[in-house]
Short mmCIF file of C-alpha atoms in Angstrom, two decimals:
data_model
loop_
_atom_site.label_atom_id
_atom_site.label_comp_id
_atom_site.label_asym_id
_atom_site.label_seq_id
_atom_site.Cartn_x
_atom_site.Cartn_y
_atom_site.Cartn_z
CA UNK A 1 0.00 0.00 0.00
CA UNK A 2 1.32 3.42 -0.93
CA UNK A 3 1.31 5.87 1.93
CA UNK A 4 -0.24 9.30 1.79
CA UNK A 5 2.19 12.18 1.85
CA UNK A 6 1.83 15.86 2.59
CA UNK A 7 2.80 18.85 0.43
CA UNK A 8 5.79 21.01 1.41
CA UNK A 9 5.56 22.45 4.93
CA UNK A 10 3.04 25.25 5.33
CA UNK A 11 1.15 26.79 8.23
CA UNK A 12 0.93 24.43 11.18
CA UNK A 13 -2.35 23.15 12.61
CA UNK A 14 -3.17 24.35 16.07
CA UNK A 15 -3.08 21.46 18.55
CA UNK A 16 -6.08 23.01 20.29
CA UNK A 17 -8.50 21.78 17.61
CA UNK A 18 -11.32 19.93 19.30
CA UNK A 19 -12.58 18.19 16.15
CA UNK A 20 -10.68 16.82 13.16
CA UNK A 21 -12.90 16.53 10.07
CA UNK A 22 -11.51 14.09 7.50
CA UNK A 23 -12.65 14.79 3.93
CA UNK A 24 -11.85 12.13 1.32
CA UNK A 25 -11.83 12.84 -2.41
CA UNK A 26 -11.11 11.10 -5.69
CA UNK A 27 -11.65 12.85 -9.04
CA UNK A 28 -14.30 15.17 -7.64
CA UNK A 29 -12.96 18.65 -8.44
CA UNK A 30 -16.52 19.87 -9.07
CA UNK A 31 -17.73 19.31 -5.51
CA UNK A 32 -14.75 18.99 -3.17
CA UNK A 33 -14.39 22.73 -2.53
CA UNK A 34 -17.98 22.95 -1.23
CA UNK A 35 -17.39 19.95 1.02
CA UNK A 36 -14.19 21.38 2.53
CA UNK A 37 -15.72 24.81 3.06
CA UNK A 38 -18.70 23.27 4.83
CA UNK A 39 -16.24 21.49 7.14
CA UNK A 40 -14.24 24.65 7.84
CA UNK A 41 -17.48 26.50 8.62
CA UNK A 42 -18.09 24.15 11.57
CA UNK A 43 -15.78 26.35 13.67
CA UNK A 44 -18.58 28.17 15.51
CA UNK A 45 -19.91 28.61 19.05
CA UNK A 46 -16.38 28.33 20.45
CA UNK A 47 -15.69 25.01 18.69
CA UNK A 48 -12.29 24.68 17.01
CA UNK A 49 -11.76 22.39 14.04
CA UNK A 50 -9.02 21.20 11.74
CA UNK A 51 -9.82 19.77 8.31
CA UNK A 52 -7.72 17.00 6.80
CA UNK A 53 -8.44 16.48 3.10
CA UNK A 54 -7.14 13.22 1.63
CA UNK A 55 -6.75 13.19 -2.15
CA UNK A 56 -6.83 9.55 -3.26
CA UNK A 57 -4.49 10.03 -6.27
CA UNK A 58 -6.97 12.06 -8.32
CA UNK A 59 -6.22 12.85 -11.96
CA UNK A 60 -8.77 15.63 -12.59
CA UNK A 61 -7.32 18.53 -10.61
CA UNK A 62 -8.88 17.67 -7.27
CA UNK A 63 -5.50 17.70 -5.53
CA UNK A 64 -4.56 21.08 -6.99
CA UNK A 65 -7.89 22.56 -5.94
CA UNK A 66 -7.29 21.37 -2.38
CA UNK A 67 -3.76 22.80 -2.33
CA UNK A 68 -5.13 26.16 -3.51
CA UNK A 69 -7.63 26.19 -0.64
CA UNK A 70 -4.92 25.21 1.86
CA UNK A 71 -2.62 28.11 0.90
CA UNK A 72 -5.09 30.59 2.39
CA UNK A 73 -6.49 28.38 5.16
CA UNK A 74 -4.16 27.33 8.02
CA UNK A 75 -6.81 24.96 9.43
CA UNK A 76 -6.76 22.83 6.26
CA UNK A 77 -4.14 20.14 5.72
CA UNK A 78 -3.99 18.17 2.46
CA UNK A 79 -2.65 14.62 2.17
CA UNK A 80 -1.90 13.32 -1.33
CA UNK A 81 -1.90 9.59 -1.92
CA UNK A 82 0.44 8.48 -4.72
CA UNK A 83 -1.70 5.49 -5.65
CA UNK A 84 -5.47 5.21 -5.73
CA UNK A 85 -6.73 2.91 -2.98
CA UNK A 86 -9.83 1.73 -4.85
CA UNK A 87 -12.15 2.46 -1.95
CA UNK A 88 -13.04 4.83 0.85
CA UNK A 89 -11.53 2.98 3.80
CA UNK A 90 -7.84 3.58 3.16
CA UNK A 91 -8.04 7.38 2.72
CA UNK A 92 -10.24 7.65 5.80
CA UNK A 93 -7.65 5.69 7.77
CA UNK A 94 -4.94 8.02 6.45
CA UNK A 95 -6.90 11.00 7.72
CA UNK A 96 -7.62 9.31 11.04
CA UNK A 97 -3.90 8.68 11.62
CA UNK A 98 -3.10 12.32 10.84
CA UNK A 99 -5.87 13.77 13.04
CA UNK A 100 -4.93 15.88 16.06
CA UNK A 101 -8.35 16.72 17.50
CA UNK A 102 -9.89 14.95 20.46
CA UNK A 103 -12.82 14.00 18.27
CA UNK A 104 -13.03 13.04 14.59
CA UNK A 105 -15.72 13.20 11.90
CA UNK A 106 -15.78 11.98 8.29
CA UNK A 107 -17.09 13.73 5.18
CA UNK A 108 -17.26 12.63 1.54
CA UNK A 109 -16.25 15.11 -1.14
CA UNK A 110 -19.66 15.16 -2.86
CA UNK A 111 -21.61 15.87 0.35
CA UNK A 112 -21.70 18.74 2.85
CA UNK A 113 -22.08 19.35 6.56
CA UNK A 114 -24.95 21.71 7.46
CA UNK A 115 -24.15 24.73 9.60
CA UNK A 116 -23.74 23.85 13.27
CA UNK A 117 -23.46 20.08 12.74
CA UNK A 118 -20.12 19.57 14.51
CA UNK A 119 -20.93 21.89 17.46
CA UNK A 120 -24.26 20.10 18.00
CA UNK A 121 -22.57 16.69 18.04
CA UNK A 122 -19.77 17.93 20.31
CA UNK A 123 -22.21 19.39 22.84
CA UNK A 124 -24.18 16.14 22.88
CA UNK A 125 -21.05 14.02 23.36
CA UNK A 126 -19.74 16.15 26.20
CA UNK A 127 -23.11 16.50 27.95
CA UNK A 128 -23.71 12.75 27.81
CA UNK A 129 -20.08 11.81 28.47
CA UNK A 130 -20.34 9.61 25.37
CA UNK A 131 -17.46 8.68 23.04
CA UNK A 132 -19.88 8.49 20.11
CA UNK A 133 -22.53 11.04 19.12
CA UNK A 134 -24.83 10.52 16.14
CA UNK A 135 -27.22 12.91 14.41
CA UNK A 136 -29.85 12.98 11.69
CA UNK A 137 -28.85 12.66 8.04
CA UNK A 138 -30.91 13.64 5.01
CA UNK A 139 -30.57 12.25 1.49
CA UNK A 140 -30.92 15.26 -0.81
CA UNK A 141 -32.10 14.26 -4.29
CA UNK A 142 -30.50 16.55 -6.86
CA UNK A 143 -31.30 18.61 -8.84
CA UNK A 144 -34.79 18.69 -7.25
CA UNK A 145 -33.32 19.27 -3.75
CA UNK A 146 -35.87 16.92 -2.24
CA UNK A 147 -34.79 15.85 1.25
CA UNK A 148 -35.52 12.32 2.45
CA UNK A 149 -34.64 11.58 6.10
CA UNK A 150 -32.31 8.64 6.73
CA UNK A 151 -33.51 6.23 9.45
CA UNK A 152 -35.75 8.91 11.02
CA UNK A 153 -37.02 6.59 13.76
CA UNK A 154 -33.63 6.68 15.47
CA UNK A 155 -33.45 10.48 15.57
CA UNK A 156 -36.82 11.68 16.87
CA UNK A 157 -35.24 13.21 19.98
CA UNK A 158 -32.11 13.28 22.09
CA UNK A 159 -31.47 9.85 23.59
CA UNK A 160 -28.54 8.53 25.58
CA UNK A 161 -27.93 4.81 24.99
CA UNK A 162 -25.93 3.21 27.79
CA UNK A 163 -24.77 0.56 25.30
CA UNK A 164 -25.88 -0.46 21.78
CA UNK A 165 -26.92 -3.91 23.01
CA UNK A 166 -29.88 -2.28 24.74
CA UNK A 167 -30.85 -0.41 21.55
CA UNK A 168 -30.47 -2.91 18.68
CA UNK A 169 -32.26 -0.52 16.30
CA UNK A 170 -28.98 1.41 16.11
CA UNK A 171 -27.55 -1.19 13.71
CA UNK A 172 -29.95 0.12 11.04
CA UNK A 173 -27.88 3.28 10.69
CA UNK A 174 -24.77 1.94 8.98
CA UNK A 175 -23.42 5.39 8.02
CA UNK A 176 -20.11 6.54 9.47
CA UNK A 177 -20.42 10.16 8.32
CA UNK A 178 -23.24 11.42 10.56
CA UNK A 179 -21.30 10.67 13.74
CA UNK A 180 -18.62 12.16 15.98
CA UNK A 181 -16.06 9.78 17.52
CA UNK A 182 -13.63 10.19 20.39
CA UNK A 183 -10.26 9.30 18.85
CA UNK A 184 -9.03 7.74 22.09
CA UNK A 185 -12.01 5.37 22.03
CA UNK A 186 -11.25 4.32 18.44
CA UNK A 187 -7.57 3.82 19.25
CA UNK A 188 -8.29 1.85 22.43
CA UNK A 189 -10.40 -0.66 20.53
CA UNK A 190 -8.32 -0.66 17.34
CA UNK A 191 -11.26 0.53 15.26
CA UNK A 192 -10.35 1.40 11.67
CA UNK A 193 -11.91 1.00 8.23
CA UNK A 194 -11.23 -2.00 5.98
CA UNK A 195 -8.35 -1.18 3.65
CA UNK A 196 -8.28 -1.18 -0.14
CA UNK A 197 -11.08 -2.11 -2.52
CA UNK A 198 -13.66 -2.91 0.12
CA UNK A 199 -17.11 -1.67 -0.85
CA UNK A 200 -19.53 -0.68 1.94
CA UNK A 201 -16.65 -0.21 4.33
CA UNK A 202 -18.89 1.89 6.58
CA UNK A 203 -20.95 -1.24 7.39
CA UNK A 204 -17.86 -2.84 8.93
CA UNK A 205 -16.59 0.31 10.66
CA UNK A 206 -19.99 0.95 12.25
CA UNK A 207 -20.23 -2.68 13.39
CA UNK A 208 -16.80 -2.40 15.02
CA UNK A 209 -17.88 0.76 16.82
CA UNK A 210 -21.12 -0.73 18.13
CA UNK A 211 -19.46 -4.02 19.07
CA UNK A 212 -17.11 -2.07 21.34
CA UNK A 213 -20.19 -1.18 23.44
CA UNK A 214 -19.75 2.59 23.74
CA UNK A 215 -22.08 4.92 25.55
CA UNK A 216 -23.78 6.62 22.59
CA UNK A 217 -26.01 9.67 22.23
CA UNK A 218 -28.37 10.35 19.31
CA UNK A 219 -29.73 13.82 18.54
CA UNK A 220 -32.47 15.05 16.17
CA UNK A 221 -30.29 17.84 14.71
CA UNK A 222 -29.48 17.52 11.01
CA UNK A 223 -25.71 16.88 10.88
CA UNK A 224 -25.09 15.51 7.38
CA UNK A 225 -26.43 16.19 3.88
CA UNK A 226 -25.96 13.17 1.63
CA UNK A 227 -26.20 14.30 -1.99
CA UNK A 228 -27.88 11.83 -4.35
CA UNK A 229 -27.03 12.54 -8.00
CA UNK A 230 -28.76 9.80 -9.97
CA UNK A 231 -27.98 11.47 -13.31
CA UNK A 232 -24.24 11.74 -12.61
CA UNK A 233 -21.91 10.23 -15.22
CA UNK A 234 -20.14 8.26 -12.46
CA UNK A 235 -22.46 6.90 -9.82
CA UNK A 236 -21.56 6.76 -6.14
CA UNK A 237 -21.07 3.32 -4.63
CA UNK A 238 -24.54 3.34 -3.07
CA UNK A 239 -26.17 4.04 -6.46
CA UNK A 240 -23.94 1.87 -8.69
CA UNK A 241 -26.15 -1.20 -8.33
CA UNK A 242 -26.43 -2.33 -11.96
CA UNK A 243 -23.54 -4.78 -11.65
CA UNK A 244 -24.25 -7.86 -9.57
CA UNK A 245 -20.77 -7.45 -8.05
CA UNK A 246 -22.25 -4.57 -6.06
CA UNK A 247 -24.76 -6.95 -4.47
CA UNK A 248 -22.00 -9.47 -3.75
CA UNK A 249 -19.99 -6.69 -2.05
CA UNK A 250 -23.02 -5.70 0.03
CA UNK A 251 -23.54 -9.29 1.15
CA UNK A 252 -19.85 -9.63 2.02
CA UNK A 253 -19.91 -6.42 4.09
CA UNK A 254 -23.08 -7.48 5.85
CA UNK A 255 -21.73 -10.97 6.58
CA UNK A 256 -18.58 -9.41 8.05
CA UNK A 257 -20.66 -7.07 10.23
CA UNK A 258 -22.75 -9.94 11.61
CA UNK A 259 -19.58 -11.90 12.38
CA UNK A 260 -18.16 -8.90 14.27
CA UNK A 261 -21.23 -8.82 16.51
CA UNK A 262 -21.14 -12.56 17.05
CA UNK A 263 -17.44 -12.58 17.91
CA UNK A 264 -18.09 -9.82 20.47
CA UNK A 265 -20.88 -11.86 22.06
CA UNK A 266 -23.67 -9.52 20.91
CA UNK A 267 -26.22 -12.04 19.61
CA UNK A 268 -29.06 -9.49 19.72
CA UNK A 269 -27.09 -7.06 17.56
CA UNK A 270 -26.22 -9.85 15.12
CA UNK A 271 -29.91 -10.72 14.73
CA UNK A 272 -30.83 -7.02 14.42
CA UNK A 273 -28.30 -6.75 11.59
CA UNK A 274 -29.83 -9.74 9.79
CA UNK A 275 -33.28 -8.22 10.25
CA UNK A 276 -32.03 -4.93 8.81
CA UNK A 277 -30.67 -6.83 5.80
CA UNK A 278 -34.12 -8.26 5.10
CA UNK A 279 -36.11 -5.10 5.76
CA UNK A 280 -33.77 -2.70 3.94
CA UNK A 281 -31.10 -4.24 1.70
CA UNK A 282 -33.07 -7.19 0.31
CA UNK A 283 -36.20 -5.12 -0.22
CA UNK A 284 -34.29 -2.33 -2.02
CA UNK A 285 -32.60 -4.68 -4.48
CA UNK A 286 -35.72 -6.77 -5.14
CA UNK A 287 -37.63 -3.58 -5.97
CA UNK A 288 -35.18 -2.94 -8.82
CA UNK A 289 -34.89 -6.54 -10.03
CA UNK A 290 -37.27 -6.13 -12.98
CA UNK A 291 -35.01 -3.40 -14.42
CA UNK A 292 -32.04 -5.81 -14.71
CA UNK A 293 -31.14 -8.27 -17.44
CA UNK A 294 -31.63 -12.03 -17.30
CA UNK A 295 -27.98 -12.79 -16.47
CA UNK A 296 -28.02 -10.33 -13.56
CA UNK A 297 -31.26 -11.80 -12.19
CA UNK A 298 -29.95 -15.36 -12.33
CA UNK A 299 -26.67 -14.44 -10.60
CA UNK A 300 -28.47 -12.25 -8.05
CA UNK A 301 -30.91 -15.05 -7.22
CA UNK A 302 -28.10 -17.56 -6.69
CA UNK A 303 -26.14 -15.19 -4.42
CA UNK A 304 -29.19 -14.21 -2.40
CA UNK A 305 -30.54 -17.73 -1.91
CA UNK A 306 -27.10 -18.86 -0.80
CA UNK A 307 -26.81 -16.10 1.79
CA UNK A 308 -30.36 -16.50 3.08
CA UNK A 309 -29.66 -20.18 3.71
CA UNK A 310 -27.77 -19.02 6.80
CA UNK A 311 -30.83 -17.23 8.24
CA UNK A 312 -33.11 -19.08 10.64
CA UNK A 313 -36.83 -18.74 11.32
CA UNK A 314 -36.23 -16.33 14.21
CA UNK A 315 -34.43 -13.98 11.81
CA UNK A 316 -37.35 -14.10 9.39
CA UNK A 317 -39.95 -13.59 12.09
CA UNK A 318 -38.11 -10.52 13.36
CA UNK A 319 -38.44 -8.87 9.92
CA UNK A 320 -41.53 -7.14 8.61
CA UNK A 321 -44.00 -9.31 6.74
CA UNK A 322 -43.23 -8.12 3.19
CA UNK A 323 -39.50 -8.67 3.71
CA UNK A 324 -39.79 -12.16 5.18
CA UNK A 325 -42.23 -13.19 2.43
CA UNK A 326 -39.73 -12.02 -0.18
CA UNK A 327 -36.94 -13.94 1.55
CA UNK A 328 -39.04 -17.12 1.59
CA UNK A 329 -39.82 -16.84 -2.12
CA UNK A 330 -36.14 -16.40 -3.00
CA UNK A 331 -35.20 -19.37 -0.80
CA UNK A 332 -37.93 -21.64 -2.17
CA UNK A 333 -37.82 -20.90 -5.92
CA UNK A 334 -35.12 -22.28 -8.21
CA UNK A 335 -34.74 -18.93 -9.95
CA UNK A 336 -36.52 -15.68 -10.80
CA UNK A 337 -40.22 -16.40 -11.38
CA UNK A 338 -42.07 -15.44 -14.55
CA UNK A 339 -44.33 -13.11 -12.56
CA UNK A 340 -41.46 -10.94 -11.34
CA UNK A 341 -43.75 -7.92 -10.94
CA UNK A 342 -45.39 -9.54 -7.93
CA UNK A 343 -42.02 -9.59 -6.13
CA UNK A 344 -40.89 -6.11 -7.12
CA UNK A 345 -44.20 -4.47 -6.25
CA UNK A 346 -44.35 -6.18 -2.87
CA UNK A 347 -40.87 -4.77 -2.21
CA UNK A 348 -42.04 -1.19 -2.81
CA UNK A 349 -42.82 1.15 0.11
CA UNK A 350 -45.61 0.71 0.93
CA UNK A 351 -45.69 -2.78 -0.54
CA UNK A 352 -48.61 -4.07 -2.59
CA UNK A 353 -49.46 -7.75 -3.07
CA UNK A 354 -50.79 -8.35 -6.57
CA UNK A 355 -53.35 -11.06 -7.37
CA UNK A 356 -53.86 -13.98 -7.73
CA UNK A 357 -54.32 -14.85 -4.06
CA UNK A 358 -53.70 -18.56 -3.58
CA UNK A 359 -54.31 -20.84 -0.58
CA UNK A 360 -52.75 -24.19 0.28
CA UNK A 361 -54.62 -27.40 1.06
CA UNK A 362 -55.14 -26.26 4.65
CA UNK A 363 -56.72 -23.01 3.44
CA UNK A 364 -53.84 -20.78 4.54
CA UNK A 365 -52.72 -17.87 2.32
CA UNK A 366 -49.65 -18.74 0.26
CA UNK A 367 -47.50 -16.97 -2.32
CA UNK A 368 -48.72 -19.05 -5.26
CA UNK A 369 -50.04 -22.43 -6.27
CA UNK A 370 -46.53 -23.23 -7.54
CA UNK A 371 -44.95 -22.37 -4.15
CA UNK A 372 -47.52 -23.55 -1.59
CA UNK A 373 -44.76 -23.91 1.03
CA UNK A 374 -44.33 -20.12 1.13
CA UNK A 375 -47.02 -19.06 3.58
CA UNK A 376 -48.02 -15.41 3.87
CA UNK A 377 -48.17 -15.53 7.63
CA UNK A 378 -49.91 -12.60 9.26
CA UNK A 379 -52.36 -11.79 6.45
CA UNK A 380 -55.30 -13.03 8.52
CA UNK A 381 -54.28 -11.13 11.66
CA UNK A 382 -52.71 -7.89 10.45
CA UNK A 383 -54.69 -4.71 11.16
CA UNK A 384 -56.31 -3.30 8.05
CA UNK A 385 -53.95 -0.33 7.83
CA UNK A 386 -50.94 -2.66 7.53
CA UNK A 387 -52.27 -4.86 4.73
CA UNK A 388 -50.36 -4.77 1.40
CA UNK A 389 -53.48 -3.89 -0.59
CA UNK A 390 -53.19 -3.32 -4.35
CA UNK A 391 -54.96 -0.31 -5.87
CA UNK A 392 -54.76 -0.07 -9.65
CA UNK A 393 -54.81 3.44 -11.15
CA UNK A 394 -55.36 3.87 -14.88
CA UNK A 395 -54.80 7.48 -16.01
CA UNK A 396 -56.85 8.86 -18.87
CA UNK A 397 -55.32 12.23 -19.73
CA UNK A 398 -57.25 14.65 -21.94
CA UNK A 399 -59.46 17.72 -21.78
CA UNK A 400 -61.17 15.88 -18.94
CA UNK A 401 -58.43 13.97 -17.13
CA UNK A 402 -59.53 11.13 -14.85
CA UNK A 403 -58.11 8.29 -12.80
CA UNK A 404 -59.90 4.94 -12.99
CA UNK A 405 -59.28 3.14 -9.71
CA UNK A 406 -59.69 -0.48 -8.67
CA UNK A 407 -59.15 -1.72 -5.09
CA UNK A 408 -58.40 -5.44 -5.04
CA UNK A 409 -59.68 -7.81 -2.39
CA UNK A 410 -57.05 -9.50 -0.21
CA UNK A 411 -58.01 -12.90 1.17
CA UNK A 412 -61.41 -11.64 2.33
CA UNK A 413 -60.00 -8.97 4.62
CA UNK A 414 -61.44 -6.02 2.69
CA UNK A 415 -64.85 -7.59 2.29
CA UNK A 416 -65.02 -7.82 6.07
CA UNK A 417 -63.97 -4.16 6.43
CA UNK A 418 -66.33 -2.81 3.75
CA UNK A 419 -64.52 -0.20 1.59
CA UNK A 420 -66.68 2.94 1.21
CA UNK A 421 -64.63 5.79 -0.29
CA UNK A 422 -61.21 6.70 -1.59
CA UNK A 423 -59.20 9.92 -1.39
CA UNK A 424 -56.40 10.46 -3.93
CA UNK A 425 -53.80 12.97 -2.77
CA UNK A 426 -51.01 14.43 -4.90
CA UNK A 427 -47.74 15.78 -3.47
CA UNK A 428 -44.94 17.48 -5.37
CA UNK A 429 -41.81 15.42 -4.89
CA UNK A 430 -39.41 18.37 -4.84
CA UNK A 431 -40.80 20.07 -1.75
CA UNK A 432 -43.68 17.85 -0.55
CA UNK A 433 -46.19 20.56 -1.46
CA UNK A 434 -49.69 19.17 -1.19
CA UNK A 435 -51.95 19.42 -4.22
CA UNK A 436 -55.70 18.85 -4.47
CA UNK A 437 -57.33 15.83 -2.82
CA UNK A 438 -59.83 14.02 -5.04
CA UNK A 439 -62.56 11.94 -3.37
CA UNK A 440 -64.93 9.35 -4.80
CA UNK A 441 -67.26 6.61 -3.56
CA UNK A 442 -66.15 2.99 -4.03
CA UNK A 443 -68.56 0.63 -5.77
CA UNK A 444 -68.35 -3.19 -5.73
CA UNK A 445 -67.30 -4.35 -9.18
CA UNK A 446 -69.07 -7.20 -11.00
CA UNK A 447 -67.13 -10.33 -11.88
CA UNK A 448 -65.51 -13.32 -10.17
CA UNK A 449 -62.59 -11.35 -8.72
CA UNK A 450 -63.81 -9.24 -5.80
CA UNK A 451 -62.82 -5.59 -6.10
CA UNK A 452 -64.16 -2.04 -5.73
CA UNK A 453 -63.94 0.69 -8.35
CA UNK A 454 -64.09 4.48 -8.50
CA UNK A 455 -63.28 7.31 -10.87
CA UNK A 456 -61.88 10.69 -9.87
CA UNK A 457 -61.47 13.79 -12.03
CA UNK A 458 -57.98 15.33 -11.94
CA UNK A 459 -57.54 19.10 -11.94
CA UNK A 460 -54.03 19.12 -13.42
CA UNK A 461 -53.90 22.88 -13.85
CA UNK A 462 -54.24 23.31 -10.09
CA UNK A 463 -50.88 21.56 -9.66
CA UNK A 464 -49.03 24.42 -11.36
CA UNK A 465 -48.66 27.84 -9.79
CA UNK A 466 -47.38 30.92 -11.54
CA UNK A 467 -43.74 31.46 -10.62
CA UNK A 468 -43.14 27.73 -10.14
CA UNK A 469 -39.69 26.37 -10.95
CA UNK A 470 -40.39 25.69 -14.61
CA UNK A 471 -36.77 26.33 -15.57
CA UNK A 472 -35.87 23.14 -13.73
CA UNK A 473 -38.09 21.05 -16.02
CA UNK A 474 -41.27 19.07 -15.36
CA UNK A 475 -42.30 18.56 -11.75
CA UNK A 476 -42.87 14.98 -10.54
CA UNK A 477 -46.01 14.52 -8.44
CA UNK A 478 -46.54 11.36 -6.39
CA UNK A 479 -49.95 9.90 -5.62
CA UNK A 480 -51.21 8.36 -2.41
CA UNK A 481 -54.65 6.84 -1.85
CA UNK A 482 -56.57 6.69 1.44
CA UNK A 483 -59.42 4.17 1.65
CA UNK A 484 -62.10 4.47 4.32
CA UNK A 485 -64.12 1.42 5.37
CA UNK A 486 -67.54 0.82 6.93
CA UNK A 487 -66.07 -0.76 10.07
CA UNK A 488 -64.15 2.45 10.84
CA UNK A 489 -60.81 1.15 9.62
CA UNK A 490 -58.83 2.38 6.66
CA UNK A 491 -55.49 2.18 4.91
CA UNK A 492 -53.10 4.13 2.72
CA UNK A 493 -51.48 2.77 -0.42
CA UNK A 494 -49.58 4.11 -3.40
CA UNK A 495 -51.69 3.29 -6.50
CA UNK A 496 -50.12 1.01 -9.12
CA UNK A 497 -49.73 2.43 -12.63
CA UNK A 498 -51.71 0.39 -15.17
CA UNK A 499 -53.27 0.82 -18.61
CA UNK A 500 -52.25 2.31 -21.97
CA UNK A 501 -52.28 5.92 -20.76
CA UNK A 502 -48.66 6.02 -19.55
CA UNK A 503 -47.45 8.42 -22.23
CA UNK A 504 -46.76 12.13 -22.63
CA UNK A 505 -49.66 14.39 -23.60
CA UNK A 506 -49.83 18.10 -24.47
CA UNK A 507 -53.05 19.70 -23.24
CA UNK A 508 -54.47 23.19 -23.84
CA UNK A 509 -54.61 25.43 -20.78
CA UNK A 510 -56.36 28.78 -20.30
CA UNK A 511 -53.79 29.91 -17.73
CA UNK A 512 -50.58 28.58 -19.26
CA UNK A 513 -51.47 28.05 -22.96
CA UNK A 514 -50.34 24.41 -22.68
CA UNK A 515 -49.70 21.75 -20.07
CA UNK A 516 -47.24 18.92 -20.67
CA UNK A 517 -48.39 15.85 -18.69
CA UNK A 518 -46.70 12.47 -18.47
CA UNK A 519 -48.09 9.68 -16.27
CA UNK A 520 -45.41 7.08 -15.55
CA UNK A 521 -44.59 4.13 -13.32
CA UNK A 522 -41.84 4.56 -10.73
CA UNK A 523 -39.21 1.86 -10.21
CA UNK A 524 -41.51 0.31 -7.61
CA UNK A 525 -44.52 0.43 -9.97
CA UNK A 526 -46.39 3.33 -8.35
CA UNK A 527 -48.17 5.91 -10.51
CA UNK A 528 -46.62 9.37 -10.65
CA UNK A 529 -47.16 12.40 -12.90
CA UNK A 530 -44.66 14.77 -14.49
CA UNK A 531 -46.19 18.17 -15.23
CA UNK A 532 -44.77 21.25 -16.92
CA UNK A 533 -46.61 24.40 -17.97
CA UNK A 534 -46.13 26.96 -20.73
CA UNK A 535 -44.71 26.98 -24.25
CA UNK A 536 -41.17 27.62 -22.97
CA UNK A 537 -41.25 24.41 -20.94
CA UNK A 538 -42.51 22.40 -23.90
CA UNK A 539 -39.81 23.82 -26.20
CA UNK A 540 -37.11 23.21 -23.58
CA UNK A 541 -38.13 19.58 -23.06
CA UNK A 542 -38.39 18.96 -26.81
CA UNK A 543 -34.90 20.40 -27.34
CA UNK A 544 -33.49 18.19 -24.59
CA UNK A 545 -35.00 15.11 -26.25
CA UNK A 546 -33.49 16.08 -29.60
CA UNK A 547 -30.06 16.48 -28.01
CA UNK A 548 -30.29 12.98 -26.59
#
C-alpha cells in the first residue's frame, strides 16, 4: 500500500483543535471545494476544528484545488496519496492517523455538513459523556433538492444509549459520516476501516464501533447532507447497483458485520443486523430486479438464496412481513419467477401484493399455487392499515383527465372491512407541497374477482402555480390513496400504474397556454405524474430530447 504524503511544509495546525474533520476525495474537483468549506465552517460557538483532506491520487485537478484552498487556510491540511486505494476505507484511515483533534468526523467530497453540525454533536457528546454522538442525516435528491430523512425513527429526539446492546435498532444506521467519535475510544479498541477495494466499508466500521459497546447519544439535529445525484456520469457506490458485483460486495460487508457482533458476544445485535438486511437491503434490491437483465437476475438469485440459507426462522420472524415473504420466495424458488412484478411491487414502500391470491390445502394464504410452502403468515391477523393492498390506477389524460381506480380484495380482509370511499392525494416530490385531494365513492365491481372501483377527475392545472420552478423542467407529483371502510378502519397505499395511458400528452390550458403531462410508473410500480406548464417548458423539453 502506498502511503499518503503531505505537500511542502506550510502553516501548522493548532493542537487546540477539538474536532478533526476528514474529507476524502477522488476525481471530484466539481464538488470537493464545497465539502471542505462546509467542514471549515463548523468552527462556531467556540468550537475549534481542523480539516484533513485526503486526495486519493486524483487525476482531474482535485489535488490542486485542495492545495489552492490550503494556501489561504491554516486549518486545512492536504494529504496526497500516490496510488489510488480503490475504496473509501484507506483514505479515511490516512486522515484518522493524521488527526490531532480529540474527536473526529468523516465527510465525503460530494456531500456537505450543514451549519452547526459539529458543534451540536460535540455538545451532545460532552453533555452525555459519550465517546460516540450521532445525528440525523438527510438524502438530498438533486437537482430537485428533495430531502428524504435517513432512518428517522432513530433520531426523533435526544437519547442517551448506555450501550448499543440495549438499543439494537442502532444497527440500522450503517453510516459513518453522521457521527462524531472520540479518537481515544477508536484507538483503544483498534477501530479502523477496511483497507483497499472494500465496498460498503462503513458497514464494517460501524459494526466495530457498536461491538465495542460505547455509551452513545443520538440527537435530532441535522448533521449531514448526503447528496444523491442519480444522473451523474459516475455513480456513487450506493447508487452503482447495476452490476451484480455490487450486491456481492453488500452481502460480504453485511456478513462481516454480523460476524463482528457474534465474535463480540452480541447475539441481539447480530440478529438485528440480519433483520435490517431483510427489511432494507433485500427489499431495495428486489424492488429494482425487474429493471435488470436475465444474467443479472440469475446471478443475483443464486447469491441471495445462498446467503439467506444461513438465516433461521427467528431472523425471518423478526423482519416485517413483506421482507420475510420475499426472503421465503427467493429461498424456495429455483430462480426468478415469470411473474417478477409480484415480487418487485411487494418490495415497494408501501408494498402491494398483486393477485392472484392462492391458498394451500389447509386453506392458509400462500405466495402461489406453484410455491404452496411459502405461507403469507400474518395476512389473517394484520390490522387493516398494515395490509399490502393493491390499488390499480389507470390514467386517462385529456381535456377531462380522470383516474380509474380499482381496489383489489385481499383474502377476504377487505370484504369484512367494507370499503366505502377513496381519497387520492397528490404531493410534489421536490418540496412535498400538497396538491388537491380528489374523493370518490367505491362501488363493488361485478365479476368473479372481488374488487371495488371508483373514478376521480384530476384538476391538473391546479398543480401548477405561476412562478413555479419551470426552468428546472417538469415537476414529478406522487400519488397516495386513502381508503375508508364501513367498520371504521382504513389504509393508505400508493396506486399502481396500469393501462395504456402512460405516455406524454400536451393539453391546452387557459392559464398557461399548454400543459405537458406524463403519467409514468416509478421503479416500484407506483403511478406518478410529471407536469410542466407553458410553451417555454414544452420547447425546452423537446430540445433536450433532440439532443439525446
